[in-house]
Short mmCIF file of N, CA, C and O in Angstrom, two decimals:
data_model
loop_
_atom_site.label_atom_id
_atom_site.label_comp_id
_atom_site.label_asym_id
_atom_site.label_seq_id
_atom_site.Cartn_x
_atom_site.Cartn_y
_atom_site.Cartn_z
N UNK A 2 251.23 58.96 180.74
CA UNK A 2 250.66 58.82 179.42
C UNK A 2 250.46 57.34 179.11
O UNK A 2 250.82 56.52 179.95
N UNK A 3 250.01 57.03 178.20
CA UNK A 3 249.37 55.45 177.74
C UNK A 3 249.21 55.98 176.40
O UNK A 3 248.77 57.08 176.06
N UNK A 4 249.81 54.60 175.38
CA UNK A 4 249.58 54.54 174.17
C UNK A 4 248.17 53.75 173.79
O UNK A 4 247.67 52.93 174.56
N UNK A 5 247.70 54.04 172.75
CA UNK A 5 246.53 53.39 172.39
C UNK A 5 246.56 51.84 172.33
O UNK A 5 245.82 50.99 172.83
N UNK A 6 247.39 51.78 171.73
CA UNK A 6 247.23 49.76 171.88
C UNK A 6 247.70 49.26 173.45
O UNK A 6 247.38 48.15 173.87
N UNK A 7 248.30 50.00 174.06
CA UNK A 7 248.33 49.72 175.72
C UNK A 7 246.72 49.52 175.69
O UNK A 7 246.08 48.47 175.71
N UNK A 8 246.20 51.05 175.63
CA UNK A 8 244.50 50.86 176.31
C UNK A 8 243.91 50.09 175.76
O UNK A 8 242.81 49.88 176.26
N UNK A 9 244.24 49.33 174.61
CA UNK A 9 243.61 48.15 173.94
C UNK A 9 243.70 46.94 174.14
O UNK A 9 243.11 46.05 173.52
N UNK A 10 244.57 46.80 175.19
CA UNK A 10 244.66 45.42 176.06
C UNK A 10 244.38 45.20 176.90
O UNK A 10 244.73 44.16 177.45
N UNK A 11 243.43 46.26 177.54
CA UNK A 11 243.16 46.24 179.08
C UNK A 11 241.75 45.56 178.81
O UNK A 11 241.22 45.62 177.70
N UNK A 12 241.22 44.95 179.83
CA UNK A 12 239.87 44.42 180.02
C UNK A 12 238.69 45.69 180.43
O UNK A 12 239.23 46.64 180.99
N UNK A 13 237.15 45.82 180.22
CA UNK A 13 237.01 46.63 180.98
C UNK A 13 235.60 46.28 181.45
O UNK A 13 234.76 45.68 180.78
N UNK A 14 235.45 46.74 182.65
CA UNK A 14 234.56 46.32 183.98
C UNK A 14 233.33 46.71 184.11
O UNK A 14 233.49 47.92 183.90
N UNK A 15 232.09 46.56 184.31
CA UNK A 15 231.52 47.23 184.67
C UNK A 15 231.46 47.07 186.45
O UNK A 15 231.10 46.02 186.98
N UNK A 16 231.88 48.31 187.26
CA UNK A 16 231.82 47.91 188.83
C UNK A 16 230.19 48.09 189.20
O UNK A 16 229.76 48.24 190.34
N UNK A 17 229.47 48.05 188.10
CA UNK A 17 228.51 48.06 188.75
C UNK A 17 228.09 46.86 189.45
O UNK A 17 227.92 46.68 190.65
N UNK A 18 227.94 45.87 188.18
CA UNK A 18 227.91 44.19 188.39
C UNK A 18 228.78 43.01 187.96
O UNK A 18 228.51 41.87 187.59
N UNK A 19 230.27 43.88 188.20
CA UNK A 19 231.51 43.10 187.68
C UNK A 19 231.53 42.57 186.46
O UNK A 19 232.41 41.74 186.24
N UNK A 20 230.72 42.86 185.53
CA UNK A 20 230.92 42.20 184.37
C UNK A 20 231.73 42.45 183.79
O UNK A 20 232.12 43.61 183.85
N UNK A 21 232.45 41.47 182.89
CA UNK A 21 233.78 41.88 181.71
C UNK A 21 232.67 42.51 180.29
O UNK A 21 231.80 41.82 179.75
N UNK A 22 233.01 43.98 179.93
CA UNK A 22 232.48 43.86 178.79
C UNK A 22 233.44 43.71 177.77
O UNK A 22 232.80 43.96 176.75
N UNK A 23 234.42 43.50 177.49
CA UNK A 23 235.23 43.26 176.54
C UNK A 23 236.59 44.07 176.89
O UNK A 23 236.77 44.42 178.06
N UNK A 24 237.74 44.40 175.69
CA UNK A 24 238.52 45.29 175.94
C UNK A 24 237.93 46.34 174.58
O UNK A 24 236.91 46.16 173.91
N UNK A 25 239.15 47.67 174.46
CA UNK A 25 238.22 48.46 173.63
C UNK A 25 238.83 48.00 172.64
O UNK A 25 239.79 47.25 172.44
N UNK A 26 237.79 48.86 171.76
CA UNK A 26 238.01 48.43 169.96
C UNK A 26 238.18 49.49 169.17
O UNK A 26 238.51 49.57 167.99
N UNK A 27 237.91 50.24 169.93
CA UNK A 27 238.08 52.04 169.24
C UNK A 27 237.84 52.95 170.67
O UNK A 27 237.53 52.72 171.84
N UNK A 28 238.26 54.32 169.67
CA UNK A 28 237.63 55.85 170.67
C UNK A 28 237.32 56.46 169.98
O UNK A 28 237.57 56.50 168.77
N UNK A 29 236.57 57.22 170.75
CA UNK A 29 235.93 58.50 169.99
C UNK A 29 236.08 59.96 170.46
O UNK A 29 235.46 60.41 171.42
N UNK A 30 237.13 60.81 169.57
CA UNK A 30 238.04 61.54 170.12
C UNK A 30 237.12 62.95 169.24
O UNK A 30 236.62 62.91 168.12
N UNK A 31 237.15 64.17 170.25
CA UNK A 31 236.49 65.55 169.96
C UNK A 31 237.85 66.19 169.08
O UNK A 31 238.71 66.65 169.83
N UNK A 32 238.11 66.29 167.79
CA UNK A 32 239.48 66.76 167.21
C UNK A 32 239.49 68.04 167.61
O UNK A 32 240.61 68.54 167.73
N UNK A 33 238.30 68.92 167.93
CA UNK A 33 238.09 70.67 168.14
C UNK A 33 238.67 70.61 169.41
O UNK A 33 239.21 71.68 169.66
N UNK A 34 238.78 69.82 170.30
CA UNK A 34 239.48 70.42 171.81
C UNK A 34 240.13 69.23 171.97
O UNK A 34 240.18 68.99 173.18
N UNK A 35 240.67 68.36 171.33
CA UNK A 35 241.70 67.25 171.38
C UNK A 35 241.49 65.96 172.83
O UNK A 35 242.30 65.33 173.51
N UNK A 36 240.14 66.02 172.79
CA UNK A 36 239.91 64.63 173.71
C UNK A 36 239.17 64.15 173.67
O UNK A 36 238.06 64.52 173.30
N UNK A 37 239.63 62.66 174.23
CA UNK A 37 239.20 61.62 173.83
C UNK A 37 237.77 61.80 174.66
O UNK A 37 237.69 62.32 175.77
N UNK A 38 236.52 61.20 173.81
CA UNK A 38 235.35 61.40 174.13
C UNK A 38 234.52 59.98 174.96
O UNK A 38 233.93 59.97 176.04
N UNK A 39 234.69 59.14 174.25
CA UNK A 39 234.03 58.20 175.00
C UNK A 39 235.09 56.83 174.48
O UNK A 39 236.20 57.15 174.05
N UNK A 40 234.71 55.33 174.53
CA UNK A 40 235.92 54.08 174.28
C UNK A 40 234.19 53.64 173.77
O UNK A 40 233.04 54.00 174.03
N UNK A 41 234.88 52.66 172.92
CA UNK A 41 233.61 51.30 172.24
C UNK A 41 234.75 49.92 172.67
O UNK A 41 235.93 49.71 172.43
N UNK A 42 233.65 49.15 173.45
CA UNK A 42 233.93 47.74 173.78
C UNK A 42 232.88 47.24 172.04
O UNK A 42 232.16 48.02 171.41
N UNK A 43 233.08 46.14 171.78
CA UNK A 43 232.02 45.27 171.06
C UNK A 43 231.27 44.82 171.85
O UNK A 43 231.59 44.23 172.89
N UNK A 44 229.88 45.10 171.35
CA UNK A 44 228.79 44.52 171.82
C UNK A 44 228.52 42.72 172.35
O UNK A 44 229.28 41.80 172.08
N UNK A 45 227.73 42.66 172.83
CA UNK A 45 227.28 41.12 173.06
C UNK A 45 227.32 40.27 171.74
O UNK A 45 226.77 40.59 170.68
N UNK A 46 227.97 39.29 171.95
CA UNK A 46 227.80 38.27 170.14
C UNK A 46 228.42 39.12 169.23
O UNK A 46 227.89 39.06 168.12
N UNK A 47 229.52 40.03 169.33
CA UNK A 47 230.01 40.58 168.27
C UNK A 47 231.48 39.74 168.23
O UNK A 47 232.49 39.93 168.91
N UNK A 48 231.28 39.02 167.44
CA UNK A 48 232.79 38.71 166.57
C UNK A 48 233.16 39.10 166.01
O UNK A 48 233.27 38.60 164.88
N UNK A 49 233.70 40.39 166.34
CA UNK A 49 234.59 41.76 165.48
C UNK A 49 235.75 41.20 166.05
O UNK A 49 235.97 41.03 167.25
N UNK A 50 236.67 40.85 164.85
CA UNK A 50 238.27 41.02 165.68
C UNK A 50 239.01 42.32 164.97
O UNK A 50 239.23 42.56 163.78
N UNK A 51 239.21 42.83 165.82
CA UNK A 51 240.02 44.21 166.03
C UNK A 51 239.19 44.60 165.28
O UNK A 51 239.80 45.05 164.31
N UNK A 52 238.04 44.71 165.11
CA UNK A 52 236.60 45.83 164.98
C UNK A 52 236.90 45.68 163.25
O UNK A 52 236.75 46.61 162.47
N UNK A 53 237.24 44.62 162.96
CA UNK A 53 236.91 45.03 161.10
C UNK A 53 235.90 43.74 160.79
O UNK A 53 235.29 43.95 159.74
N UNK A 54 235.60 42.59 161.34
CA UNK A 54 235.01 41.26 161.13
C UNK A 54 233.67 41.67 162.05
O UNK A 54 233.78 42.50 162.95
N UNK A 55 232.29 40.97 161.73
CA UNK A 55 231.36 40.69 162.31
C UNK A 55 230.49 42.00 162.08
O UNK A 55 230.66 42.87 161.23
N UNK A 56 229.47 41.91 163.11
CA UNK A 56 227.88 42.42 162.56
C UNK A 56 227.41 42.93 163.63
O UNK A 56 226.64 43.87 163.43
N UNK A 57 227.65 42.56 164.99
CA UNK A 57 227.27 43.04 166.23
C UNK A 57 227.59 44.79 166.55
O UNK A 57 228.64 45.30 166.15
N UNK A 58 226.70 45.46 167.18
CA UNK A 58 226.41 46.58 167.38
C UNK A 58 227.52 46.78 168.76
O UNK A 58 227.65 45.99 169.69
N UNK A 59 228.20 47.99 168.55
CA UNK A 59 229.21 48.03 169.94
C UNK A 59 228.81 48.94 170.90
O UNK A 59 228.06 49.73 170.32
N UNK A 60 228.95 49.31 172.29
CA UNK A 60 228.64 49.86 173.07
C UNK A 60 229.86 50.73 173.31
O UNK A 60 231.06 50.46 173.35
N UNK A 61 229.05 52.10 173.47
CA UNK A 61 230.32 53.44 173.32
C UNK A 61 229.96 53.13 174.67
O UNK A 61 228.94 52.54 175.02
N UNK A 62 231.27 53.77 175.69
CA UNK A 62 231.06 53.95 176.57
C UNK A 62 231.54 55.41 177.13
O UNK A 62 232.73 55.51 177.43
N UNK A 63 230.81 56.42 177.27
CA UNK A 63 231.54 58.35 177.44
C UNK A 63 232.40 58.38 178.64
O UNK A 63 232.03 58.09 179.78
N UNK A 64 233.60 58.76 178.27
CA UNK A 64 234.80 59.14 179.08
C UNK A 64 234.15 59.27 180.85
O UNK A 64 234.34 58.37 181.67
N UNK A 65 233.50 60.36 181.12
CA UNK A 65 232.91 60.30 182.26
C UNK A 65 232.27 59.07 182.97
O UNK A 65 231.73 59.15 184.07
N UNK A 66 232.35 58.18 182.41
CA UNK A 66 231.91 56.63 183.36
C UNK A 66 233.04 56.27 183.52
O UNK A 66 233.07 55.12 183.97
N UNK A 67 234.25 56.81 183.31
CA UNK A 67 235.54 55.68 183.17
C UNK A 67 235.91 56.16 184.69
O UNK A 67 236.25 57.32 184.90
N UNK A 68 235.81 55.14 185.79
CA UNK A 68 236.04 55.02 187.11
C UNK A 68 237.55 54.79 187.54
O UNK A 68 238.08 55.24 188.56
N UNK A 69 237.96 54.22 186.84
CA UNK A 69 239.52 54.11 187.09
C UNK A 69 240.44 53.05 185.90
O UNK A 69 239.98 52.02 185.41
N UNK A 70 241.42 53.46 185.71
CA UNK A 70 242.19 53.27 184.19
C UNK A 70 243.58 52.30 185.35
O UNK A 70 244.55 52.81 185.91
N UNK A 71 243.16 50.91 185.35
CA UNK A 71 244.49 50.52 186.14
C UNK A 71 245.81 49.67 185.12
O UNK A 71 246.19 50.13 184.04
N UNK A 72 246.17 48.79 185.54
CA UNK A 72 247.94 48.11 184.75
C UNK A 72 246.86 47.39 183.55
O UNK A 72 246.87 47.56 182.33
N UNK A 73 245.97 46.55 184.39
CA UNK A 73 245.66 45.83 183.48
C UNK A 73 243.71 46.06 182.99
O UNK A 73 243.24 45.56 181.96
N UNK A 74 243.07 46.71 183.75
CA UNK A 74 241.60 46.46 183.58
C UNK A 74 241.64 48.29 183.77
O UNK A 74 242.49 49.12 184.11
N UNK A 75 240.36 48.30 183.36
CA UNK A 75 239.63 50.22 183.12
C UNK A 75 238.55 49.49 183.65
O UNK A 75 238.21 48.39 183.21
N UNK A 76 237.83 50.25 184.85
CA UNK A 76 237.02 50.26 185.28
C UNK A 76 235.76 51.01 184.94
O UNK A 76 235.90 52.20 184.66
N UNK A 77 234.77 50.58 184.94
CA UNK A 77 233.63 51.87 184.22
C UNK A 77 232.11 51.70 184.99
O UNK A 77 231.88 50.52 185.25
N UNK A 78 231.11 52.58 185.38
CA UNK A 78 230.46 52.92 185.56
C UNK A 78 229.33 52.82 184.56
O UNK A 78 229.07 53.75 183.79
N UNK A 79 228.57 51.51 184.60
CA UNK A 79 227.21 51.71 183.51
C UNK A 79 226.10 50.68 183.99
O UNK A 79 225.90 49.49 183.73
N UNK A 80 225.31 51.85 184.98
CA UNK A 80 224.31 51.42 185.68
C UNK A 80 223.04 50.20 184.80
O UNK A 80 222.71 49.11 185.28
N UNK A 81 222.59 50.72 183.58
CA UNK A 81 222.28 50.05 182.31
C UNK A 81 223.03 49.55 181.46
O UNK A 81 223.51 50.51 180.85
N UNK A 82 223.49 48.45 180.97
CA UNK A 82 224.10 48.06 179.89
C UNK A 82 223.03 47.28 178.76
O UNK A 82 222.40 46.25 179.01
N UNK A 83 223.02 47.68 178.10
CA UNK A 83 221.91 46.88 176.98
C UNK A 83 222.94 45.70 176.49
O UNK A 83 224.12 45.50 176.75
N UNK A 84 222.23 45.18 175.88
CA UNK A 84 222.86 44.08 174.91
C UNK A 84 223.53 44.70 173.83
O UNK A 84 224.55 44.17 173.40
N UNK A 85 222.97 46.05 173.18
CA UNK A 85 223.65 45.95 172.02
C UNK A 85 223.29 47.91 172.03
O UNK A 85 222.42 48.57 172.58
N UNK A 86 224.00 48.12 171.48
CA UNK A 86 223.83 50.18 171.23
C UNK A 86 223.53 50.56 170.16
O UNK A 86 223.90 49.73 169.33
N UNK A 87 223.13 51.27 169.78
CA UNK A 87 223.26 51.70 168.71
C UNK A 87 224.88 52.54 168.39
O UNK A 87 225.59 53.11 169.22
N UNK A 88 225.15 52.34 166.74
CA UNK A 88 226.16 53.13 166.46
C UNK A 88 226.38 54.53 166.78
O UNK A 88 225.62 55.46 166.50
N UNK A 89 227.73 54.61 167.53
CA UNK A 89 227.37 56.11 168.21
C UNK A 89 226.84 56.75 169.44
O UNK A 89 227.25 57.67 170.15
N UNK A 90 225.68 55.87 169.46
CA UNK A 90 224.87 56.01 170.87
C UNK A 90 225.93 55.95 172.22
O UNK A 90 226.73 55.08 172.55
N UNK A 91 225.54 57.40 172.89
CA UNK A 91 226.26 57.14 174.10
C UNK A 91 225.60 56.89 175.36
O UNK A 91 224.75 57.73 175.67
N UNK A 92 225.86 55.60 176.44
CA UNK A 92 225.33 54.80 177.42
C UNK A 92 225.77 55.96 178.70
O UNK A 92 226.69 56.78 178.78
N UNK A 93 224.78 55.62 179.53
CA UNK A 93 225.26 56.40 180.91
C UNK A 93 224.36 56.05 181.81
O UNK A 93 224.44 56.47 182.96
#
């Protein structure tokens, strides 16, 4: 098991082209079957600290890209990454 502010310290990857996209800032959890649905990093140029400050658009990222959850980094799968998502919008 892993507590939420654990998964909130991890870095996370894209292995596509190693990029750091941030760590997360939220989830987005299905309450009707109790799981967690996809993680939001902050977007590019978002100076959200701990997601209550700034203006930048965040990138959900859906559970199914998450490639591997290690000590310190979550690895993820996102062949496209835009600069910025829409709210909600899920990347794949």
């Amino acid at each position: 098991m892993i507590k939420i502010s654990e998964f909130q310290e991890k870095d996370v990857v894209n292995v596509v082209d190693g990029k750091n996209l941030g760590q997360v800032t939220d989830l987005e959890i299905n309450l009707q079957v109790g799981r967690v649905e996809a993680i939001v990093v902050p977007g590019k140029g978002n100076g959200k600290f701990f997601g209550f400050f700034g203006g930048g658009e965040d990138i959900t990222i859906p559970w199914r890209n998450i490639v591997k959850i290690g000590r310190d980094v979550i690895l993820v799968r996102m062949d496209d990454v835009p600069i910025a998502a829409k709210p909600g919008e899920h990347l794949s």
